[in-house]
PDB file of C-alpha atoms and ligand atoms in Angstrom:
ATOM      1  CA  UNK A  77       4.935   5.866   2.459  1.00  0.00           C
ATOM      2  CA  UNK A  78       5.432   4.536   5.896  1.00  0.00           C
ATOM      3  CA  UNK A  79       6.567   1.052   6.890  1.00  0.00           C
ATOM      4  CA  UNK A  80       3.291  -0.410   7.724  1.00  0.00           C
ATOM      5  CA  UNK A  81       2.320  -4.054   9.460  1.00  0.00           C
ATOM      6  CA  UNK A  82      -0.168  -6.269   8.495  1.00  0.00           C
ATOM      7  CA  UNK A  83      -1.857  -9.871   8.985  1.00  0.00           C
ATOM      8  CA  UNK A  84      -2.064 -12.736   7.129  1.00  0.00           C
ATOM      9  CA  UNK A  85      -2.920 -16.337   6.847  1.00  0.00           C
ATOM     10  CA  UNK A  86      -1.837 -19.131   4.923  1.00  0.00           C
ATOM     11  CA  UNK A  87      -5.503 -21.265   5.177  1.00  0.00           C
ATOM     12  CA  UNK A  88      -6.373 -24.970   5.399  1.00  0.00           C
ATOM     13  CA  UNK A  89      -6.381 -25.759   1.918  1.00  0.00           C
ATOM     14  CA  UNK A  90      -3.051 -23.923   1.396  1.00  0.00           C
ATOM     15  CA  UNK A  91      -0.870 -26.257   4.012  1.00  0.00           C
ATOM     16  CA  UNK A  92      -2.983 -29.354   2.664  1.00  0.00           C
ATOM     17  CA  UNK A  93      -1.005 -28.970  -0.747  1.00  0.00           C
ATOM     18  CA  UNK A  94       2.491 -27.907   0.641  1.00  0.00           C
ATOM     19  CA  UNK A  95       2.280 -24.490  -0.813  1.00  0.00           C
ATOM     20  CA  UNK A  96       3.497 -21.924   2.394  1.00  0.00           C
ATOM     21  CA  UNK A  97       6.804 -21.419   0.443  1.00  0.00           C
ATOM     22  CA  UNK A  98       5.141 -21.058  -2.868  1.00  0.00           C
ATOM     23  CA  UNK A  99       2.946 -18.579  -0.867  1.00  0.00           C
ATOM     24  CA  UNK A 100       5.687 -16.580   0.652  1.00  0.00           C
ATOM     25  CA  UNK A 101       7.430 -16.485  -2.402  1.00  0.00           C
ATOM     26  CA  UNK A 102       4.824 -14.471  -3.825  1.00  0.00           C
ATOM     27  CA  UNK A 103       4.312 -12.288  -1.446  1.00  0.00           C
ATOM     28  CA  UNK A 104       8.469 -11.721  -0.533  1.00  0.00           C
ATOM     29  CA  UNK A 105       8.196 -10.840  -4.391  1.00  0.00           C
ATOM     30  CA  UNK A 106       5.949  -8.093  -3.880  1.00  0.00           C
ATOM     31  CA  UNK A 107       7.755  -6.153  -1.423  1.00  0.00           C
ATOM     32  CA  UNK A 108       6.556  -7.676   1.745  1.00  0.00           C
ATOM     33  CA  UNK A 109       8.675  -9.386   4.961  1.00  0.00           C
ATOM     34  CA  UNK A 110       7.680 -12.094   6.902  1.00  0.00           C
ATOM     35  CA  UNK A 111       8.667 -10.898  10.428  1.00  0.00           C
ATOM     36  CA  UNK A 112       6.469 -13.407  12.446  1.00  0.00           C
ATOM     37  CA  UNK A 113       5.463 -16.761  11.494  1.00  0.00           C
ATOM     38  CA  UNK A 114       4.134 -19.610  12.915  1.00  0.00           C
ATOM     39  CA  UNK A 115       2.064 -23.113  12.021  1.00  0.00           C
ATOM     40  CA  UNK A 116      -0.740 -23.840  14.198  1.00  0.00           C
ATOM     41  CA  UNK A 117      -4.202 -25.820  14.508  1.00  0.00           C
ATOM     42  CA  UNK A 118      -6.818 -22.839  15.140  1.00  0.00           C
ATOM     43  CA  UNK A 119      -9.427 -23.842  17.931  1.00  0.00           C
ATOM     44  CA  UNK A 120     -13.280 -23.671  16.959  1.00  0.00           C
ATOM     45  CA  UNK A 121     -13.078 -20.896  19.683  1.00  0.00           C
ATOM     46  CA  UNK A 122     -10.535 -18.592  18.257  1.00  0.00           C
ATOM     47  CA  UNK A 123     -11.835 -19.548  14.521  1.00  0.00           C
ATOM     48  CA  UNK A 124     -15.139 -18.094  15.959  1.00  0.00           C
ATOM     49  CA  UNK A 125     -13.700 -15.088  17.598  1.00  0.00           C
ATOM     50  CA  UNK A 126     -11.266 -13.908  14.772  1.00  0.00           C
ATOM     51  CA  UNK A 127     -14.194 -14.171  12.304  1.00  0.00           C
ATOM     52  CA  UNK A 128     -16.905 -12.812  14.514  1.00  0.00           C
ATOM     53  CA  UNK A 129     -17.185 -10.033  12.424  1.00  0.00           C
ATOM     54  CA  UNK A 130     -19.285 -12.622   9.787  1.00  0.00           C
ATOM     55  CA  UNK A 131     -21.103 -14.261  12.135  1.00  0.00           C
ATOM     56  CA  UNK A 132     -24.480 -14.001  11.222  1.00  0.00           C
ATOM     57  CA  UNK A 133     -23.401 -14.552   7.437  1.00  0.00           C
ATOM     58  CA  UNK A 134     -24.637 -17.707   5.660  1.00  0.00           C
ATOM     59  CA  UNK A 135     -21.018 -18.868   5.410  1.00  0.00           C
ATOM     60  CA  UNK A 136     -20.178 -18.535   9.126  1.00  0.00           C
ATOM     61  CA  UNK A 137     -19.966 -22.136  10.444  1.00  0.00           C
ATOM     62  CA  UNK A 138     -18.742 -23.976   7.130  1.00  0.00           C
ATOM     63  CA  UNK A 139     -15.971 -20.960   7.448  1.00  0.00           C
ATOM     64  CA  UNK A 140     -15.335 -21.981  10.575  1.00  0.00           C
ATOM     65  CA  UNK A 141     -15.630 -25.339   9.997  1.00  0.00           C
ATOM     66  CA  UNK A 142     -12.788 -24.763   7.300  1.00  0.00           C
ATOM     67  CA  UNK A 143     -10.475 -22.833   9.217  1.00  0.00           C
ATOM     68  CA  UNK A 144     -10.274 -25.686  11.679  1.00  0.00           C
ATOM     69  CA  UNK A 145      -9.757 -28.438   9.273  1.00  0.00           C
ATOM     70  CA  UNK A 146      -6.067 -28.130   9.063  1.00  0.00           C
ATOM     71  CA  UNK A 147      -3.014 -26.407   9.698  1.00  0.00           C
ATOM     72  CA  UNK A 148      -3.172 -22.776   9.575  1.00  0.00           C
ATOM     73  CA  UNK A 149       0.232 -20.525   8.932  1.00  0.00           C
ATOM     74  CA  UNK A 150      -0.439 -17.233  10.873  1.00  0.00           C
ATOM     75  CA  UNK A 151       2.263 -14.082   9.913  1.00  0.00           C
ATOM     76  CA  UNK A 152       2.589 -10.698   9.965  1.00  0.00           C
ATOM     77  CA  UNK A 153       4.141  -8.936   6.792  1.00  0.00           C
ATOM     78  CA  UNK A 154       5.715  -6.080   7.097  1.00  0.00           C
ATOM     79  CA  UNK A 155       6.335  -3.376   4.326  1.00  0.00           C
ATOM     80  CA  UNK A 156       5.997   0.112   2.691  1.00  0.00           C
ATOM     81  CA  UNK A 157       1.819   0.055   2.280  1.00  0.00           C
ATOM     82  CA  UNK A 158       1.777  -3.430   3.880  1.00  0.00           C
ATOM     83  CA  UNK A 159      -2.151  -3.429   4.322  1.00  0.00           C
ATOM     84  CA  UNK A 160      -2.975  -2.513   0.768  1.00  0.00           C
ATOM     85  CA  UNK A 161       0.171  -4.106  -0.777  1.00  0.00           C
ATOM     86  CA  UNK A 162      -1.329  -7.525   0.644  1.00  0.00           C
ATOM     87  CA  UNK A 163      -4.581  -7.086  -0.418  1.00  0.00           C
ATOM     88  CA  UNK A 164      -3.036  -6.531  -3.911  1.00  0.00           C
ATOM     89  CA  UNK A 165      -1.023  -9.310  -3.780  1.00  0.00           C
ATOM     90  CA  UNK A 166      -3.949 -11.380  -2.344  1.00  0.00           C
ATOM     91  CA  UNK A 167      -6.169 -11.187  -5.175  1.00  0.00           C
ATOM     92  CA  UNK A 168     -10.241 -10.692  -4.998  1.00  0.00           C
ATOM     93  CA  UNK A 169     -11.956 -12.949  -2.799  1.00  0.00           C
ATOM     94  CA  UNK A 170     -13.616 -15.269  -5.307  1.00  0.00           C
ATOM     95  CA  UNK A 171     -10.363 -16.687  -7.147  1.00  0.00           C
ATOM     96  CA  UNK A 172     -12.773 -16.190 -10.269  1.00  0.00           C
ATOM     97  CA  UNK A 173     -12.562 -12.697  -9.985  1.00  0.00           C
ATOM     98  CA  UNK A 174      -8.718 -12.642  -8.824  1.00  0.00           C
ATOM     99  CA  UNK A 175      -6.269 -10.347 -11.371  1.00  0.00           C
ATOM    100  CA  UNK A 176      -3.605 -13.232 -13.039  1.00  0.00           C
ATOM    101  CA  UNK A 177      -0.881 -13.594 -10.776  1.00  0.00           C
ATOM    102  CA  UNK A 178      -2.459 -12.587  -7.336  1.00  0.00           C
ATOM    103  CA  UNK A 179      -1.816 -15.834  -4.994  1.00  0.00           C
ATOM    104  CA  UNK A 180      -5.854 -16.746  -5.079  1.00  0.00           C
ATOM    105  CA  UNK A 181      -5.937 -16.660  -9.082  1.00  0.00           C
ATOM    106  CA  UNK A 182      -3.245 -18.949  -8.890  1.00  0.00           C
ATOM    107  CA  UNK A 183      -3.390 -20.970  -5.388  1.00  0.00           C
ATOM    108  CA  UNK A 184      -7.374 -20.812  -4.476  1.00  0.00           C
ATOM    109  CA  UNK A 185      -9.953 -23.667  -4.652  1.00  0.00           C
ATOM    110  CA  UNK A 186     -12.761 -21.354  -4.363  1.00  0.00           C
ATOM    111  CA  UNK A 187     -14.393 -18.539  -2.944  1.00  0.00           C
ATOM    112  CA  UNK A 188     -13.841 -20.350   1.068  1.00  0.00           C
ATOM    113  CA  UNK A 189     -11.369 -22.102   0.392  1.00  0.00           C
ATOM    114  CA  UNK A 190      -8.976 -19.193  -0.930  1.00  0.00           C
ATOM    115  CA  UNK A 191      -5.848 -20.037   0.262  1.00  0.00           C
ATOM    116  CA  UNK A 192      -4.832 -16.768   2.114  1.00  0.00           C
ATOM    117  CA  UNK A 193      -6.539 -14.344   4.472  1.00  0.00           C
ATOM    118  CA  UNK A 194      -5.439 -10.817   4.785  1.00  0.00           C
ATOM    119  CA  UNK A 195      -6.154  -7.370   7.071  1.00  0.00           C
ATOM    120  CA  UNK A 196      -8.726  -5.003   5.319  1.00  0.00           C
ATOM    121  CA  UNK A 197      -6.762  -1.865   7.098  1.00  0.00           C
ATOM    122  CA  UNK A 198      -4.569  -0.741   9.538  1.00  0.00           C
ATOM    123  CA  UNK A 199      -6.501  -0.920  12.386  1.00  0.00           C
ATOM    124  CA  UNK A 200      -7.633  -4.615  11.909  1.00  0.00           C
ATOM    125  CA  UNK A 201      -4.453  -5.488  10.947  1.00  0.00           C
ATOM    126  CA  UNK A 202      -2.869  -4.418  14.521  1.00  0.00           C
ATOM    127  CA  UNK A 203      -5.821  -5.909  16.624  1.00  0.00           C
ATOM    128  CA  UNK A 204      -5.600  -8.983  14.607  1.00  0.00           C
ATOM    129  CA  UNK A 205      -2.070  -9.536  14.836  1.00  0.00           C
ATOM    130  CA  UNK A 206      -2.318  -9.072  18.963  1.00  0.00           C
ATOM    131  CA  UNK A 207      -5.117 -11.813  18.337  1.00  0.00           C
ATOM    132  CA  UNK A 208      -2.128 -14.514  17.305  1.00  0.00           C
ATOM    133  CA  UNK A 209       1.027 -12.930  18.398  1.00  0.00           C
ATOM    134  CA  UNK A 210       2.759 -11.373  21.798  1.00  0.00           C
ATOM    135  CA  UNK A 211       5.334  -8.344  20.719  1.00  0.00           C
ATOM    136  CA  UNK A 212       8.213 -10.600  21.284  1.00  0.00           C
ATOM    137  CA  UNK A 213       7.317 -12.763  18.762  1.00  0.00           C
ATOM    138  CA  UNK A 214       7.486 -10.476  15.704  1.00  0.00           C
ATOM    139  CA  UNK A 215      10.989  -9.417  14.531  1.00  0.00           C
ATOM    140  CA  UNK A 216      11.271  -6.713  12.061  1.00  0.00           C
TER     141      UNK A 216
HETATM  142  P1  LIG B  71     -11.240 -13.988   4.279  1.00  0.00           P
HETATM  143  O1  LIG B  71     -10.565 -12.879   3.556  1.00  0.00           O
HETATM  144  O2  LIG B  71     -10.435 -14.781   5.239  1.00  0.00           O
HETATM  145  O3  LIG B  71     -12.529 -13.402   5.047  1.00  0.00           O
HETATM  146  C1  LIG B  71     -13.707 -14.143   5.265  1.00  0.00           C
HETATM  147  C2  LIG B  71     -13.662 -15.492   4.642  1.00  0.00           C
HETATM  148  O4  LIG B  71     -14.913 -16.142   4.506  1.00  0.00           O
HETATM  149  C3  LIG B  71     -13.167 -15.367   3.220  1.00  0.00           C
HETATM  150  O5  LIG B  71     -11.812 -14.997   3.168  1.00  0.00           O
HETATM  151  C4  LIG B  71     -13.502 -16.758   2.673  1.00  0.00           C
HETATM  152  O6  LIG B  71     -12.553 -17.739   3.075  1.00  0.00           O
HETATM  153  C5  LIG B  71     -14.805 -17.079   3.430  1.00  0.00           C
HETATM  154  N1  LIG B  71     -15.996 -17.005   2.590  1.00  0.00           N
HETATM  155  C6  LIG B  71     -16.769 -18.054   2.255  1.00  0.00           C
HETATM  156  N2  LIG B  71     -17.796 -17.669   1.502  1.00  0.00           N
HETATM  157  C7  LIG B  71     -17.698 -16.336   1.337  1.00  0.00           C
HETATM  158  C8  LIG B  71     -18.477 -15.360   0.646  1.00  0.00           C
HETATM  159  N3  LIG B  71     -19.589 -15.685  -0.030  1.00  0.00           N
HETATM  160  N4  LIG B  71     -18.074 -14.070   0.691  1.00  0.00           N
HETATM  161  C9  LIG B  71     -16.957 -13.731   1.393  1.00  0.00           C
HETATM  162  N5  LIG B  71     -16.186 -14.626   2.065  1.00  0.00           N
HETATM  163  C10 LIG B  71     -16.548 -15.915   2.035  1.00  0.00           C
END
């Protein structure tokens, strides 16, 4: 399997409680690298843009709303499978529904606030990781 990039985010309600580190702990455990990393308030504009996607969902503005409350740690992981290795590590959506162990059975409030956000495939993962980062910012 290839070395692979992918996206994440360490969400609002993740930063609030001081748990980055606990976050990249678990996610250094399974296999991934934290090659680019940095802390930063998302605008109501770029909340809306990288989540346009779910705009005309039900949850669009609270999500938005959310996103913008607080600190936000934007990354991109890199490793074998990164995309899928992620999502594993991730956990469901709805914490209620994570596997034990995944970082939103153990870190999530609930199904918004869920601690972590993640790339659903390669191709989102590169266009969303030009969305936060410049090449010379990420190094493998
Ligand atoms: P994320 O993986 O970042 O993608 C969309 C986000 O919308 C999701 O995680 C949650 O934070 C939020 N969200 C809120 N309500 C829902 C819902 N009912 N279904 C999916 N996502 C939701």
């Amino acid at each position: 399997m290839a070395i692979e990039r992918t996206f994440s985010i360490i969400k609002p309600d993740a930063t609030r409680r001081n748990l980055t580190g606990k976050v990249n702990a678990v996610l250094e455990g399974a296999g991934l690298r934290v090659v680019a990393q940095k802390r930063i308030l998302m605008t109501q504009a770029q909340a809306e843009a990288f989540y346009g996607v779910h705009r005309e969902r039900g949850f669009f503005r609270d999500l938005v709303t959310f996103m913008t409350s607080g600190p936000v740690v934007v990354q991109v992981l890199e490793g074998e499978n990164a995309v899928a290795r992620n999502r594993e590590v991730m956990g469901a959506t709805d914490p209620s529904k994570a596997a034990p162990g995944t970082i939103r059975a153990q870190f999530a409030e609930n199904i918004e606030a869920n601690s972590v956000h993640g790339s659903d495939s390669a191709e989102n993962a590169a266009t969303e990781i030009a969305f936060f980062f410049s090449g010379i910012e990420i190094v493998g």
